[in-house]
Amino acid sequence: MLRMSQERWDRRHLLGLDGLSANDLVDLLDAAEQYLPVVRGESRLEPPLAGRIIGNLFFEDSTRTRCSFTVAAQRLGALHVDLTASGSSVSKGESLIDTSRTIEAMGTSALVVRASQSGTPAMVARAVSIPVINAGDGRHEHPTQGLLDLLTIRQRLGGFEGRRVAIVGDIAASRVARSAMHGLTTLGASVDLIGPPAMVPRSFESVVGGPGRVAVGDDLDAVLGEIDAVMMLRVQFERGSDVGLDYRERYALTVDRTARLRPGAFVMHPGPMNRGLEIDAEVADDPERSVIRQQVTNGVAVRMAVLRALVL
Ligand code: NCD
């Protein structure tokens, strides 16, 4: 089990939700909540990061996370510079550290780093003297995704204590699941990790950040009527994951399974979705059950909160 605990959050970088206290998390969620009217275009902001430049270093593909950080920076009045691996000197063999230092030397105020290798943002953080935000590293963590998941759950349920959230699918390869697990358990919710045994290591039961517990299982049908929310994960084919023909039969969130959720229970997915594999299109688009678009909107607000907290 990969452990890269930050021990405690020193507010210099955001490398993971592991190590953040319940108070740290609630502060960020409260700040994000205040930014939501700005994200929805209902109010304007005296831009706190006017004149600043945020460097987006995306060494791995991304749609929503990269655009979301860009929109967040712009809503705060900052400019941004975008670097992607293809089309940059990374493809000429320049090291990620040299690239990061180059962008820092241009006067950027923070670096947002995504990479396919776990630990890359931590490595960059040691090499530069500006804040680094992990935008997803390999199979490790994706803290701003974790925060947007927490915000969405809090909006629907009002809180976390005594609540039960199932995370379903390719857990072993999922940085989204790891960050959600840390955040949810720290705030007092319990987490059911459900998937084929090869995708859900038993050792994850000991990954707890606080009062909530983590339970590992392989029977989605058994928990459907017990949970308050279900987070479906994409099968990470690009990280070597593969599934058999029975995957859909056992682990997909189908229309039929969704009908067996408790009233009020809701459906999350970080995107991008494999429609028809882990989730039915009708479920993803169900206006009552699905909060997938709300998650995206919340993502901008939490990234504004994180940038604001680290950059000023
Ligand atoms: C996730 C990621 O990149 O880890 N996507 C995202 O950031 N919204 C999940 C995934 O790729 O399956």
XYZ file of C-alpha atoms in Angstrom, residues 22-166:
145
model
C -11.336 17.876 9.902
C -10.934 21.614 10.547
C -8.667 22.072 7.514
C -11.227 20.301 5.326
C -14.205 22.215 6.692
C -12.378 25.547 6.230
C -11.740 24.754 2.568
C -15.311 23.530 2.007
C -16.742 26.655 3.642
C -14.529 28.888 1.504
C -15.562 26.977 -1.621
C -19.239 27.301 -0.724
C -18.813 31.085 -0.599
C -17.357 31.104 -4.090
C -20.274 29.204 -5.647
C -22.334 32.300 -6.580
C -19.238 33.605 -8.389
C -18.832 30.285 -10.225
C -22.492 30.403 -11.263
C -22.032 33.948 -12.537
C -24.517 35.339 -9.986
C -22.040 37.619 -8.276
C -18.685 39.198 -8.943
C -15.562 39.222 -6.866
C -12.935 41.833 -6.069
C -10.248 39.635 -7.645
C -7.875 38.565 -4.834
C -5.223 37.142 -7.170
C -5.139 39.996 -9.678
C -1.726 40.203 -11.333
C -0.748 36.669 -10.312
C 0.042 33.887 -12.769
C -0.748 30.235 -12.100
C 1.271 27.567 -13.949
C -0.707 24.516 -15.067
C 1.780 21.692 -15.621
C -0.158 18.769 -17.069
C 2.182 15.912 -17.839
C -0.854 13.620 -18.278
C -4.122 14.122 -20.172
C -7.011 15.950 -18.584
C -10.186 17.742 -19.589
C -12.149 18.792 -16.538
C -9.353 19.208 -14.013
C -7.224 21.414 -16.258
C -10.112 23.558 -17.481
C -11.437 23.777 -13.943
C -8.133 25.084 -12.543
C -7.977 27.572 -15.409
C -11.498 28.830 -14.774
C -10.792 29.003 -11.026
C -7.636 31.072 -11.592
C -9.503 33.415 -13.935
C -12.414 33.873 -11.509
C -9.848 34.942 -8.892
C -8.398 37.475 -11.317
C -5.192 35.509 -11.988
C -3.724 34.666 -15.363
C -2.520 31.192 -16.202
C 0.108 29.560 -18.334
C -0.561 26.041 -19.586
C 2.018 23.414 -20.272
C 1.158 19.986 -21.589
C 3.730 17.227 -22.080
C 3.163 16.915 -25.805
C 4.248 20.067 -27.571
C 6.630 21.035 -24.736
C 10.292 20.304 -24.070
C 9.188 17.388 -21.889
C 8.809 15.509 -25.154
C 12.459 16.440 -25.886
C 13.483 14.710 -22.655
C 13.665 17.715 -20.329
C 13.121 16.564 -16.749
C 9.897 17.508 -15.005
C 11.978 19.287 -12.376
C 13.757 21.462 -14.966
C 10.432 22.223 -16.629
C 8.851 23.154 -13.281
C 11.774 25.412 -12.341
C 11.617 27.073 -15.751
C 7.957 27.942 -15.305
C 8.640 29.109 -11.727
C 11.439 31.390 -12.984
C 8.932 33.183 -15.209
C 7.306 34.581 -12.091
C 4.393 32.200 -11.538
C 2.806 32.186 -8.076
C 1.822 28.484 -7.905
C 2.151 25.291 -9.913
C -0.721 22.899 -10.549
C 0.819 19.523 -11.364
C -0.711 16.409 -12.916
C 1.424 13.369 -13.711
C 1.053 9.675 -14.374
C 3.691 8.869 -11.754
C 2.706 8.894 -8.097
C 4.815 11.347 -6.106
C 5.634 13.762 -8.948
C 3.923 16.793 -7.336
C 5.771 16.102 -4.059
C 9.034 15.945 -5.985
C 8.260 19.246 -7.726
C 7.301 20.790 -4.372
C 10.775 20.004 -3.026
C 12.412 21.632 -6.048
C 10.578 24.965 -6.204
C 9.786 27.665 -3.665
C 6.172 28.381 -4.688
C 3.046 26.411 -3.704
C 2.369 23.166 -5.586
C -1.120 21.707 -5.966
C -1.508 18.061 -6.904
C -3.995 17.768 -9.780
C -3.816 13.952 -9.771
C -0.667 11.832 -9.548
C -0.740 8.249 -10.778
C -2.579 6.017 -8.368
C -1.855 8.215 -5.370
C -4.125 11.218 -4.688
C -6.310 13.818 -6.363
C -7.032 16.189 -3.484
C -9.117 18.822 -5.270
C -11.311 16.035 -6.672
C -11.658 14.749 -3.097
C -12.681 18.216 -1.928
C -15.284 18.630 -4.656
C -16.679 15.214 -3.781
C -16.882 16.223 -0.118
C -18.573 19.513 -0.967
C -21.161 17.753 -3.142
C -21.898 15.199 -0.400
C -22.190 17.915 2.233
C -24.630 19.875 0.053
C -26.874 16.816 -0.352
C -26.616 15.306 3.129
C -25.888 18.326 5.314
C -22.935 16.559 6.979
C -20.894 13.394 7.185
C -21.299 11.811 10.584
C -22.987 8.423 10.476
C -23.283 8.579 6.690
C -22.240 5.738 4.429
C -20.725 6.189 0.975
C -19.921 3.343 -1.435
